[in-house]
Short mmCIF file of C-alpha atoms in Angstrom, two decimals:
data_model
loop_
_atom_site.label_atom_id
_atom_site.label_comp_id
_atom_site.label_asym_id
_atom_site.label_seq_id
_atom_site.Cartn_x
_atom_site.Cartn_y
_atom_site.Cartn_z
CA MET R 1 -45.98 14.52 3.12
CA ILE R 2 -43.59 15.30 -0.03
CA PRO R 3 -41.65 12.99 2.56
CA LEU R 4 -38.09 13.43 1.88
CA ALA R 5 -40.98 12.27 4.61
CA VAL R 6 -41.68 13.30 2.70
CA ALA R 7 -40.84 13.82 0.98
CA VAL R 8 -43.15 17.70 -1.99
CA ALA R 9 -44.61 16.38 -2.89
CA GLY R 10 -42.55 13.02 -1.52
CA PRO R 11 -41.82 10.55 3.48
CA SER R 12 -40.54 13.87 4.23
CA TYR R 13 -43.92 13.60 6.23
CA GLY R 14 -44.96 14.05 3.15
CA SER R 15 -42.44 12.40 1.16
CA LEU R 16 -39.80 10.30 2.15
CA THR R 17 -36.29 9.45 1.08
CA ALA R 18 -34.76 6.14 1.62
CA VAL R 19 -33.64 2.91 0.99
CA GLY R 20 -31.08 0.71 0.32
CA SER R 21 -27.79 0.30 2.17
CA THR R 22 -27.51 1.38 5.78
CA ARG R 23 -23.93 2.58 5.53
CA SER R 24 -23.40 6.08 6.51
CA SER R 25 -20.88 8.56 6.05
CA ARG R 26 -20.52 12.17 6.94
CA ARG R 27 -18.91 14.10 3.68
CA SER R 28 -18.16 17.88 3.88
CA PHE R 29 -19.15 19.64 0.46
CA THR R 30 -17.74 22.50 -0.95
CA PHE R 31 -19.67 25.74 -2.65
CA ASN R 32 -18.90 27.03 -6.55
CA ASN R 33 -20.00 29.90 -7.72
CA SER R 34 -19.43 28.62 -10.98
CA PHE R 35 -21.12 24.90 -11.77
CA TYR R 36 -24.20 25.63 -13.28
CA HIS R 37 -25.50 28.12 -16.10
CA HIS R 38 -28.93 29.17 -16.83
CA GLY R 39 -30.15 28.51 -20.79
CA ARG R 40 -33.01 30.38 -21.35
CA GLU R 41 -33.25 34.24 -21.71
CA ARG R 42 -34.41 35.41 -18.09
CA THR R 43 -33.77 39.21 -17.94
CA ASP R 44 -35.58 39.31 -14.78
CA PHE R 45 -33.77 36.63 -12.54
CA HIS R 46 -30.69 37.73 -11.42
CA LEU R 47 -28.80 35.55 -8.74
CA GLY R 48 -25.80 35.53 -6.99
CA PHE R 49 -23.24 33.31 -5.04
CA GLY R 50 -22.33 33.88 -1.32
CA LYS R 51 -22.12 36.65 1.23
CA LYS R 52 -23.47 39.66 -0.97
CA PRO R 53 -27.35 40.23 -0.62
CA HIS R 54 -29.48 39.27 -4.18
CA THR R 55 -33.17 39.05 -5.18
CA SER R 56 -34.79 36.77 -7.24
CA ARG R 57 -38.36 36.77 -9.76
CA TRP R 58 -40.22 33.83 -9.25
CA GLN R 59 -43.08 33.00 -11.32
CA GLY R 60 -45.95 30.60 -12.05
CA PHE R 61 -45.32 27.74 -9.62
CA ALA R 62 -47.91 24.88 -9.74
CA GLY R 63 -50.85 26.94 -11.10
CA ILE R 64 -49.64 30.29 -8.97
CA ASN R 65 -48.16 33.77 -10.08
CA VAL R 66 -45.83 35.10 -7.68
CA LYS R 67 -43.20 37.48 -7.81
CA PRO R 68 -41.52 38.03 -4.86
CA ARG R 69 -37.99 39.54 -3.88
CA ALA R 70 -36.42 36.99 -2.51
CA LYS R 71 -32.54 36.79 -0.83
CA VAL R 72 -30.37 34.26 -1.64
CA SER R 73 -29.16 32.48 1.35
CA GLU R 74 -25.33 32.16 1.76
CA GLY R 75 -24.14 28.84 0.19
CA GLU R 76 -27.57 29.25 -1.81
CA VAL R 77 -26.71 27.63 -5.76
CA SER R 78 -27.46 30.24 -7.84
CA SER R 79 -26.50 32.08 -11.08
CA SER R 80 -26.96 34.85 -13.49
CA SER R 81 -26.03 34.07 -16.85
CA SER R 82 -28.53 34.07 -19.71
CA VAL R 83 -28.64 32.41 -23.07
CA SER R 84 -26.54 34.87 -25.08
CA ASN R 85 -23.02 33.71 -22.98
CA VAL R 86 -23.95 30.14 -22.00
CA GLU R 87 -21.18 27.47 -23.77
CA TYR R 88 -23.01 24.22 -23.69
CA PRO R 89 -20.76 21.18 -24.37
CA GLU R 90 -21.45 20.09 -27.82
CA ASP R 91 -20.34 16.54 -26.80
CA THR R 92 -20.47 14.90 -22.97
CA GLY R 93 -20.29 11.24 -21.39
CA VAL R 94 -23.85 11.03 -20.06
CA ILE R 95 -26.48 13.74 -20.45
CA VAL R 96 -29.03 13.64 -17.71
CA ILE R 97 -32.22 15.35 -17.92
CA GLY R 98 -33.82 16.86 -14.76
CA ALA R 99 -32.16 18.35 -11.74
CA GLY R 100 -34.30 16.92 -8.78
CA LEU R 101 -33.13 14.96 -6.47
CA ALA R 102 -33.51 11.83 -8.91
CA GLY R 103 -30.64 13.93 -11.26
CA LEU R 104 -28.95 15.26 -8.30
CA ALA R 105 -28.07 11.65 -7.21
CA ALA R 106 -27.43 9.93 -10.51
CA ALA R 107 -25.09 13.40 -11.70
CA LYS R 108 -23.54 12.83 -7.69
CA HIS R 109 -22.74 9.41 -8.91
CA LEU R 110 -21.50 9.89 -12.34
CA ALA R 111 -18.91 12.56 -11.04
CA ARG R 112 -17.74 10.23 -8.05
CA GLU R 113 -16.88 7.97 -10.78
CA GLY R 114 -15.25 10.78 -12.90
CA VAL R 115 -17.38 10.02 -15.67
CA PRO R 116 -18.01 13.25 -17.50
CA PHE R 117 -22.00 14.31 -17.93
CA THR R 118 -24.33 17.73 -18.32
CA LEU R 119 -27.17 17.55 -16.09
CA LEU R 120 -30.21 19.62 -17.62
CA GLU R 121 -32.75 21.13 -15.84
CA ALA R 122 -36.00 23.21 -17.29
CA SER R 123 -37.01 25.48 -14.68
CA ASP R 124 -34.72 28.08 -12.57
CA GLY R 125 -33.43 25.87 -9.94
CA VAL R 126 -32.43 22.59 -8.63
CA GLY R 127 -34.57 20.19 -6.46
CA GLY R 128 -37.82 19.29 -8.62
CA ARG R 129 -40.81 19.35 -6.33
CA VAL R 130 -38.43 19.46 -2.78
CA ARG R 131 -37.37 23.53 -3.28
CA THR R 132 -38.24 26.44 -0.92
CA ASP R 133 -39.22 30.07 -1.29
CA GLU R 134 -38.15 33.31 0.89
CA PHE R 135 -41.62 35.22 0.49
CA GLU R 136 -41.79 37.90 3.41
CA GLY R 137 -39.75 36.83 5.80
CA PHE R 138 -40.99 33.07 5.96
CA LEU R 139 -39.36 30.05 4.33
CA LEU R 140 -42.40 28.05 2.11
CA ASP R 141 -41.10 24.79 1.65
CA ARG R 142 -43.47 23.62 -2.17
CA GLY R 143 -45.37 21.58 -0.12
CA PHE R 144 -45.28 19.23 3.16
CA GLN R 145 -41.91 17.64 3.71
CA ILE R 146 -39.68 16.44 6.54
CA HIS R 147 -36.76 14.41 6.21
CA ILE R 148 -36.69 11.64 8.31
CA THR R 149 -32.69 10.80 9.69
CA ALA R 150 -33.33 7.21 9.09
CA TYR R 151 -33.19 7.42 5.57
CA PRO R 152 -29.99 4.99 4.54
CA GLU R 153 -29.33 6.30 1.70
CA ALA R 154 -29.75 10.14 2.55
CA LEU R 155 -27.31 8.98 5.59
CA ARG R 156 -24.79 7.78 3.26
CA ILE R 157 -24.67 10.89 0.75
CA LEU R 158 -26.14 14.14 2.69
CA ASP R 159 -24.00 15.94 5.06
CA TYR R 160 -26.54 16.26 8.27
CA GLY R 161 -24.33 18.68 10.53
CA LYS R 162 -24.31 21.43 7.63
CA LEU R 163 -27.76 21.00 7.27
CA ASP R 164 -28.59 21.75 10.77
CA LEU R 165 -31.77 19.68 11.00
CA ARG R 166 -33.81 20.09 13.81
CA ASP R 167 -36.45 17.76 15.07
CA PHE R 168 -40.21 17.26 15.14
CA TYR R 169 -42.05 16.17 18.58
CA ALA R 170 -42.38 12.03 18.03
CA GLY R 171 -45.83 11.99 17.96
CA ALA R 172 -48.53 13.88 16.87
CA LEU R 173 -52.13 15.94 18.32
CA VAL R 174 -54.95 14.26 16.67
CA TRP R 175 -58.21 16.40 16.53
CA PHE R 176 -61.19 14.21 17.49
CA ASP R 177 -64.61 14.85 18.97
CA GLY R 178 -63.69 18.56 19.84
CA GLY R 179 -60.50 18.34 20.92
CA PHE R 180 -56.72 17.56 20.78
CA HIS R 181 -55.58 14.09 22.18
CA ARG R 182 -51.72 13.36 22.34
CA VAL R 183 -50.15 10.10 20.67
CA ALA R 184 -46.24 10.04 21.67
CA ASP R 185 -44.06 7.33 21.08
CA PRO R 186 -43.40 6.29 24.67
CA LEU R 187 -39.85 5.09 24.02
CA ARG R 188 -38.71 9.16 23.39
CA HIS R 189 -41.97 10.43 25.71
CA PHE R 190 -42.50 7.70 28.41
CA THR R 191 -45.05 10.22 30.33
CA ASP R 192 -46.88 11.38 27.36
CA GLY R 193 -46.64 7.85 25.94
CA LEU R 194 -48.51 6.49 29.41
CA GLN R 195 -50.85 9.26 29.47
CA SER R 196 -52.27 8.59 25.91
CA LEU R 197 -52.82 4.95 26.55
CA THR R 198 -56.65 6.14 27.62
CA ASN R 199 -57.08 8.96 25.00
CA PRO R 200 -59.96 7.90 22.76
CA ILE R 201 -57.28 7.35 19.59
CA GLY R 202 -57.38 3.65 19.82
CA SER R 203 -57.42 1.34 22.50
CA VAL R 204 -54.83 0.57 25.18
CA PHE R 205 -54.01 -2.71 23.12
CA ASP R 206 -53.59 -0.38 19.45
CA LYS R 207 -51.64 1.30 21.22
CA VAL R 208 -49.43 -1.42 22.94
CA LEU R 209 -49.83 -3.19 19.05
CA VAL R 210 -48.05 0.07 17.30
CA GLY R 211 -44.98 -0.70 19.95
CA ILE R 212 -44.75 -4.54 18.48
CA VAL R 213 -45.44 -3.52 14.87
CA ARG R 214 -42.34 -0.75 15.80
CA ILE R 215 -40.03 -3.24 17.10
CA GLN R 216 -41.23 -5.53 14.59
CA ALA R 217 -40.33 -3.23 11.46
CA ALA R 218 -36.76 -1.81 13.05
CA VAL R 219 -35.54 -5.06 13.16
CA LYS R 220 -36.88 -6.23 9.53
CA ALA R 221 -34.17 -5.91 6.97
CA VAL R 222 -34.99 -3.48 3.34
CA ASP R 223 -34.74 -6.32 1.57
CA ASP R 224 -36.73 -8.42 3.52
CA ILE R 225 -39.32 -5.49 3.43
CA LEU R 226 -39.30 -5.62 0.08
CA ALA R 227 -40.06 -9.74 -0.11
CA THR R 228 -42.93 -9.28 1.92
CA GLU R 229 -46.20 -10.56 0.49
CA GLU R 230 -48.19 -7.21 -1.34
CA THR R 231 -51.40 -5.77 -0.36
CA THR R 232 -52.51 -2.22 0.87
CA ILE R 233 -51.63 -0.60 3.92
CA GLU R 234 -55.23 -0.90 4.67
CA GLU R 235 -55.47 -4.32 4.46
CA ARG R 236 -52.09 -4.88 6.33
CA LEU R 237 -53.28 -2.38 9.42
CA SER R 238 -56.38 -5.05 9.54
CA LYS R 239 -54.17 -7.79 9.46
CA ASN R 240 -51.88 -6.67 11.96
CA GLY R 241 -55.48 -6.45 14.36
CA PHE R 242 -55.40 -2.52 14.73
CA SER R 243 -59.09 -1.24 15.34
CA GLU R 244 -61.37 0.67 13.01
CA SER R 245 -61.31 3.58 15.41
CA MET R 246 -57.22 3.63 15.49
CA VAL R 247 -56.74 3.14 11.48
CA ASP R 248 -59.73 6.18 10.91
CA ARG R 249 -58.50 8.42 13.89
CA PHE R 250 -54.39 8.46 13.72
CA PHE R 251 -53.29 5.76 10.42
CA ARG R 252 -55.83 7.30 8.30
CA PRO R 253 -54.22 11.02 8.57
CA PHE R 254 -50.85 10.64 9.53
CA PHE R 255 -49.96 7.92 6.30
CA GLY R 256 -52.45 9.48 4.40
CA GLY R 257 -50.22 12.61 4.62
CA ILE R 258 -47.23 10.89 3.48
CA PHE R 259 -48.21 8.97 1.14
CA PHE R 260 -51.52 11.70 0.07
CA ASP R 261 -53.55 8.63 -0.17
CA ARG R 262 -56.09 8.81 2.81
CA GLU R 263 -57.76 5.85 1.97
CA LEU R 264 -54.51 3.53 2.27
CA GLN R 265 -54.60 1.96 -1.11
CA THR R 266 -50.58 2.36 -1.44
CA THR R 267 -48.84 -0.69 -1.12
CA SER R 268 -47.99 -2.06 2.62
CA ARG R 269 -44.32 -2.50 1.70
CA LEU R 270 -44.00 1.61 1.88
CA PHE R 271 -45.75 1.29 5.19
CA GLU R 272 -43.53 -1.23 6.49
CA PHE R 273 -40.78 0.97 5.39
CA VAL R 274 -41.81 4.26 6.38
CA PHE R 275 -42.45 2.21 10.24
CA LYS R 276 -38.94 1.51 10.03
CA CYS R 277 -37.58 5.01 9.36
CA LEU R 278 -39.32 6.34 12.03
CA ALA R 279 -38.48 3.88 14.75
CA LEU R 280 -34.78 4.39 13.89
CA GLY R 281 -34.81 7.60 13.21
CA SER R 282 -36.02 11.15 13.59
CA ASN R 283 -38.49 13.02 11.53
CA THR R 284 -36.50 16.80 10.76
CA LEU R 285 -36.55 19.94 8.85
CA PRO R 286 -33.40 21.55 7.47
CA ALA R 287 -32.72 25.26 9.53
CA LYS R 288 -32.79 26.80 5.89
CA GLY R 289 -35.34 24.67 4.73
CA ILE R 290 -36.35 21.53 2.63
CA GLY R 291 -34.70 23.05 -0.31
CA ALA R 292 -31.28 22.85 1.72
CA ILE R 293 -30.97 19.26 0.41
CA PRO R 294 -30.96 19.58 -3.28
CA GLN R 295 -28.62 22.51 -2.76
CA GLN R 296 -26.26 20.27 -0.92
CA LEU R 297 -26.40 17.70 -3.61
CA ALA R 298 -26.01 20.35 -6.31
CA SER R 299 -23.25 22.29 -4.64
CA SER R 300 -20.90 19.30 -5.03
CA LEU R 301 -21.05 18.92 -8.51
CA PRO R 302 -18.19 19.82 -10.80
CA PRO R 303 -17.67 23.22 -12.26
CA GLN R 304 -19.75 24.04 -15.47
CA SER R 305 -21.78 20.72 -15.32
CA LEU R 306 -25.33 21.58 -14.63
CA PHE R 307 -27.31 23.87 -16.99
CA LEU R 308 -30.58 25.52 -15.91
CA SER R 309 -33.06 26.85 -17.94
CA SER R 310 -32.84 24.42 -20.30
CA ARG R 311 -35.58 22.50 -21.41
CA VAL R 312 -35.39 19.72 -23.56
CA ALA R 313 -37.14 19.35 -26.71
CA GLY R 314 -37.03 15.78 -27.37
CA LEU R 315 -34.32 13.04 -27.76
CA VAL R 316 -31.59 12.45 -31.10
CA GLU R 317 -31.33 9.14 -31.98
CA GLN R 318 -28.88 7.95 -34.44
CA GLY R 319 -29.90 4.45 -35.95
CA ARG R 320 -31.75 2.71 -32.83
CA VAL R 321 -29.36 4.24 -30.32
CA ILE R 322 -30.72 7.66 -28.47
CA SER R 323 -27.02 9.69 -28.86
CA GLY R 324 -27.91 13.44 -26.88
CA VAL R 325 -31.02 15.61 -26.98
CA LYS R 326 -31.97 18.82 -28.06
CA LEU R 327 -32.90 21.86 -26.22
CA GLU R 328 -35.87 23.85 -26.86
CA ASN R 329 -33.27 27.13 -27.43
CA GLY R 330 -32.04 24.42 -30.97
CA ARG R 331 -28.92 23.61 -29.05
CA GLN R 332 -28.06 19.87 -29.40
CA ILE R 333 -25.67 18.20 -27.13
CA ARG R 334 -24.01 14.60 -28.05
CA ALA R 335 -24.12 12.06 -25.31
CA LYS R 336 -21.13 9.18 -25.76
CA TYR R 337 -22.84 6.61 -23.42
CA ALA R 338 -26.17 7.44 -22.27
CA VAL R 339 -29.17 9.77 -21.72
CA ILE R 340 -30.71 8.98 -18.37
CA ILE R 341 -34.22 10.92 -17.88
CA ALA R 342 -34.91 11.95 -14.30
CA VAL R 343 -37.87 13.48 -14.47
CA GLU R 344 -41.75 13.05 -13.20
CA GLY R 345 -44.17 10.93 -15.27
CA PRO R 346 -45.91 13.31 -17.56
CA GLU R 347 -42.55 14.92 -18.70
CA ALA R 348 -40.67 11.74 -19.05
CA ALA R 349 -43.81 10.44 -21.12
CA ARG R 350 -43.47 13.58 -23.54
CA LEU R 351 -39.65 12.82 -24.15
CA LEU R 352 -40.05 8.81 -24.39
CA LYS R 353 -43.18 8.68 -26.59
CA ASP R 354 -43.62 5.29 -28.21
CA ARG R 355 -40.51 4.09 -26.62
CA LEU R 356 -42.53 3.83 -23.14
CA PRO R 357 -42.33 0.16 -22.27
CA PRO R 358 -45.34 -1.28 -21.06
CA THR R 359 -43.64 -1.68 -17.29
CA LEU R 360 -42.79 1.70 -17.72
CA SER R 361 -46.65 3.27 -17.63
CA VAL R 362 -47.71 6.04 -16.50
CA THR R 363 -51.52 5.17 -16.36
CA LYS R 364 -52.12 5.45 -12.75
CA PRO R 365 -53.05 8.96 -11.72
CA PRO R 366 -50.61 10.76 -9.31
CA ARG R 367 -50.61 11.60 -6.07
CA SER R 368 -51.88 15.06 -5.20
CA THR R 369 -51.88 17.61 -2.75
CA VAL R 370 -52.76 21.44 -1.61
CA CYS R 371 -50.14 23.39 0.63
CA LEU R 372 -51.63 26.56 2.39
CA TYR R 373 -49.66 28.98 4.28
CA PHE R 374 -50.53 31.62 6.66
CA SER R 375 -48.73 34.20 9.08
CA SER R 376 -49.77 35.19 12.62
CA ASP R 377 -48.47 37.75 14.90
CA LYS R 378 -50.21 35.59 17.53
CA ALA R 379 -48.34 32.47 19.23
CA PRO R 380 -50.01 29.05 18.70
CA PHE R 381 -51.72 27.51 21.76
CA THR R 382 -48.80 25.10 22.05
CA ARG R 383 -45.04 25.36 21.55
CA ASP R 384 -44.49 21.76 20.40
CA PRO R 385 -42.83 21.15 17.28
CA ILE R 386 -45.25 18.48 16.74
CA LEU R 387 -47.44 17.67 13.87
CA LEU R 388 -51.46 17.91 13.96
CA LEU R 389 -53.72 15.13 12.65
CA ASN R 390 -57.10 15.50 11.86
CA GLY R 391 -58.65 12.23 12.90
CA SER R 392 -62.32 13.33 12.78
CA LYS R 393 -62.84 12.29 9.38
CA THR R 394 -64.61 15.47 8.21
CA GLY R 395 -63.27 18.22 6.28
CA ILE R 396 -60.79 18.84 3.92
CA VAL R 397 -57.82 19.34 6.07
CA ASN R 398 -55.77 15.99 6.39
CA ASN R 399 -52.79 17.61 8.64
CA MET R 400 -50.95 20.63 9.69
CA PHE R 401 -47.88 21.97 11.74
CA PHE R 402 -46.22 25.42 13.01
CA PRO R 403 -42.99 25.42 10.99
CA THR R 404 -41.50 28.33 13.39
CA ASN R 405 -41.71 25.60 16.21
CA VAL R 406 -39.92 23.50 14.55
CA VAL R 407 -37.71 25.56 13.06
CA PRO R 408 -37.19 29.45 14.28
CA SER R 409 -35.51 30.61 11.36
CA TYR R 410 -38.69 29.73 9.37
CA GLY R 411 -40.06 33.09 10.06
CA PRO R 412 -39.09 36.57 11.52
CA VAL R 413 -38.75 36.84 15.22
CA GLY R 414 -42.44 36.95 16.72
CA LYS R 415 -44.09 35.66 13.75
CA THR R 416 -45.93 32.07 13.36
CA LEU R 417 -45.82 30.41 10.32
CA ILE R 418 -48.72 28.24 9.59
CA SER R 419 -48.81 25.13 7.38
CA VAL R 420 -51.84 23.76 5.79
CA SER R 421 -52.16 20.23 3.75
CA LEU R 422 -55.08 18.95 1.85
CA ILE R 423 -55.25 15.52 -0.20
CA GLY R 424 -55.99 16.13 -3.94
CA THR R 425 -55.59 19.26 -6.20
CA HIS R 426 -58.93 20.23 -5.44
CA ASP R 427 -59.21 21.94 -8.63
CA GLU R 428 -63.12 22.61 -8.52
CA LYS R 429 -62.36 25.27 -5.85
CA SER R 430 -60.50 28.30 -6.10
CA ASP R 431 -57.61 29.79 -4.11
CA ALA R 432 -60.14 32.00 -2.14
CA ASP R 433 -62.81 29.36 -1.87
CA LEU R 434 -59.83 26.84 -0.33
CA GLU R 435 -58.57 29.40 2.10
CA ALA R 436 -62.29 30.22 3.44
CA ILE R 437 -63.22 26.90 3.81
CA VAL R 438 -59.50 25.98 5.41
CA ARG R 439 -60.22 29.29 7.53
CA ASP R 440 -63.86 28.02 8.81
CA GLU R 441 -62.61 24.47 9.60
CA LEU R 442 -59.23 25.38 11.53
CA SER R 443 -62.00 28.17 13.65
CA GLU R 444 -63.15 25.12 15.39
CA TRP R 445 -60.04 23.90 16.11
CA PHE R 446 -57.99 26.86 17.94
CA GLY R 447 -60.79 29.51 17.67
CA ARG R 448 -62.07 32.46 15.77
CA SER R 449 -59.87 35.07 17.16
CA PHE R 450 -56.90 33.12 16.44
CA VAL R 451 -57.79 31.87 13.14
CA GLU R 452 -58.85 35.65 12.03
CA SER R 453 -55.30 36.70 13.21
CA TRP R 454 -53.69 34.81 9.76
CA LYS R 455 -52.42 36.24 6.86
CA HIS R 456 -52.73 34.31 4.02
CA LEU R 457 -49.33 34.11 2.11
CA ARG R 458 -49.58 31.30 -0.65
CA ASN R 459 -51.13 28.48 -2.33
CA TYR R 460 -49.13 25.49 -3.58
CA ARG R 461 -51.22 22.92 -5.53
CA ILE R 462 -48.66 20.25 -6.57
CA PRO R 463 -50.58 17.64 -8.93
CA PHE R 464 -47.71 15.04 -9.39
CA ALA R 465 -46.52 14.73 -5.47
CA GLN R 466 -46.10 11.52 -5.62
CA PRO R 467 -46.26 8.32 -7.94
CA ASN R 468 -49.28 6.19 -7.29
CA GLN R 469 -47.83 2.80 -5.83
CA THR R 470 -51.12 1.38 -5.40
CA PRO R 471 -50.36 -2.67 -5.16
CA PRO R 472 -49.38 -4.75 -7.61
CA THR R 473 -45.89 -2.51 -7.90
CA GLU R 474 -43.24 -3.58 -9.83
CA LEU R 475 -39.73 -2.77 -7.67
CA LEU R 476 -36.43 -2.25 -8.63
CA LYS R 477 -37.06 -3.27 -12.46
CA LYS R 478 -34.09 -2.62 -14.51
CA PRO R 479 -34.49 0.86 -16.01
CA LYS R 480 -33.04 0.51 -19.44
CA VAL R 481 -35.51 1.78 -21.89
CA THR R 482 -33.17 1.35 -25.07
CA ASP R 483 -29.64 1.45 -26.33
CA GLY R 484 -28.44 4.65 -24.50
CA LEU R 485 -31.71 5.65 -22.76
CA PHE R 486 -32.33 5.17 -19.14
CA VAL R 487 -35.41 6.35 -16.67
CA THR R 488 -34.86 7.71 -13.06
CA PRO R 489 -37.33 5.84 -10.88
CA ASN R 490 -39.35 8.69 -10.49
CA CYS R 491 -40.06 9.13 -13.72
CA CYS R 492 -43.01 5.76 -13.78
CA ASP R 493 -45.68 4.41 -11.32
CA SER R 494 -44.23 0.79 -11.21
CA ARG R 495 -40.99 2.49 -9.05
CA PHE R 496 -40.40 2.48 -5.32
CA GLN R 497 -39.75 5.80 -4.98
CA PHE R 498 -42.63 7.45 -3.00
CA SER R 499 -39.68 9.19 -1.17
CA ALA R 500 -36.25 11.17 -1.78
CA ASP R 501 -34.13 8.54 -0.21
CA GLY R 502 -35.92 6.19 -2.51
CA ILE R 503 -34.65 8.29 -5.47
CA ILE R 504 -31.48 8.58 -4.53
CA TRP R 505 -31.00 4.66 -3.48
CA ASN R 506 -32.81 3.42 -7.45
CA CYS R 507 -30.81 5.92 -8.87
CA ASN R 508 -27.16 4.86 -7.54
CA CYS R 509 -28.75 0.99 -8.64
CA MET R 510 -29.95 2.48 -11.94
CA ASP R 511 -26.42 4.58 -12.44
CA GLN R 512 -24.26 1.35 -12.43
CA ASP R 513 -27.61 -0.21 -14.83
CA THR R 514 -26.45 2.14 -17.51
CA GLN R 515 -22.94 0.75 -17.59
CA ALA R 516 -21.56 4.42 -18.26
CA THR R 517 -19.46 4.16 -15.56
CA ARG R 518 -17.68 0.67 -17.03
CA ARG R 519 -18.00 1.86 -20.78
CA PHE R 520 -15.94 5.19 -19.62
CA ARG R 521 -13.25 2.96 -17.33
CA ASP R 522 -12.96 0.49 -20.20
CA GLU R 523 -11.97 3.89 -22.54
CA GLU R 524 -9.44 5.17 -20.15
CA LYS R 525 -7.43 1.93 -19.82
CA LYS R 526 -7.53 1.57 -23.62
CA ASN R 527 -5.94 5.15 -24.19
CA VAL R 528 -3.71 4.35 -21.45
CA HIS R 529 -2.88 1.13 -22.94
CA GLU R 530 -2.31 2.99 -26.49
CA SER R 531 -0.29 5.55 -25.25
#
């Protein structure tokens, strides 16, 4: 998952969002229609804000060319400025590069501390990999992503009430040996849990052991999880005593879908952390799509602080100190306190160049995924808001679900939305080939009649869905690269940041390390004293 499992392309199931403080607070946010600008000429991109309907033209995401006319939801962050009337600041306190979850979290922390900042985003919207497109009346998340409500930092920084989160069923349907077998959380679905004890997805002992491991994870502190001996998920499951059948039929597709790693070579610390979050919270989707999460973060930022379509060409250095950035449109912005790089690994490497220290290497290949969307006029075989896993060890489909079962507003009334997830980029196959293979595989699952009713909507190929976090990993390292320059945890493979919550938590820790807040406060005190 792009787990806010996972969170895209990070779980969300697929990508997660979590680590750190367990403090929780509910905050309300006000929307402002003037808080960001577009900094590159784009006459085909016209978005407004508020109740009036608007349209958008999207192009070329993740290797696809799509040009839908999409209505912007009320309350969605948007802009209609062009480069000709954008007024970038000549100088600011802190420059944050990238308006994904990492950059938004860093910006929100700076805003809360009163530090002036400018947030620069190369694309036409916020969220990075955590975005939602509207297409033919359907909400299409960019890759399979779910949000786990127990993410500690997400509880602190997000307003769950306004996100209108909808729950998944606490369990899964596993395809194995020609049929579906239900695996259920007995604490939330007692009868289903009892009935699943004797199915072929592991032994009775395996299912009892799941409960024991779950309790152990639930009571274990996050700091203790991070301090445990590190191995792979596969090795940890074996040491815990799970049978090969349980690993292959359930854990491999389940955690393989969370970390985009069906071989389960990801660090065991993440396995324990996810188990903890799953035990304490629910898998959910926001009613307006996973993109509502970064939209909510962005909407709370100060006016004139966020600039879209503003790609950074390079860093500006004075002496040995990073003093600002130069944009591709030729503009330069000076940073008084710091520059924070909050982009994915390849883009961070481009900006850092020879400044990239060994501990921030991007040498491990990233985790990748492909998500295919279909629609149908027919209802699915189940109305449960449940995840479907491929436990057969054959085929390219890893997991799938029906988003409209979870959130009816993901599609028009009477329509079914189908989301199918693969692990890897499958670059050797065309979109048409992938569609044909997926249809053929899932015809065995659901019958050819149902699958033939599907209309293909879109493919998302996400080559950098998550960083590679095979052990050994270097967790929570100091983010300082050089004087005036810092990186967020999503930039490199050495950070604990498979999840959105990990990104947010690490960014809050990172912002304290930049000392920008301290320098700003010291300067304010000095000014007050001199006056």
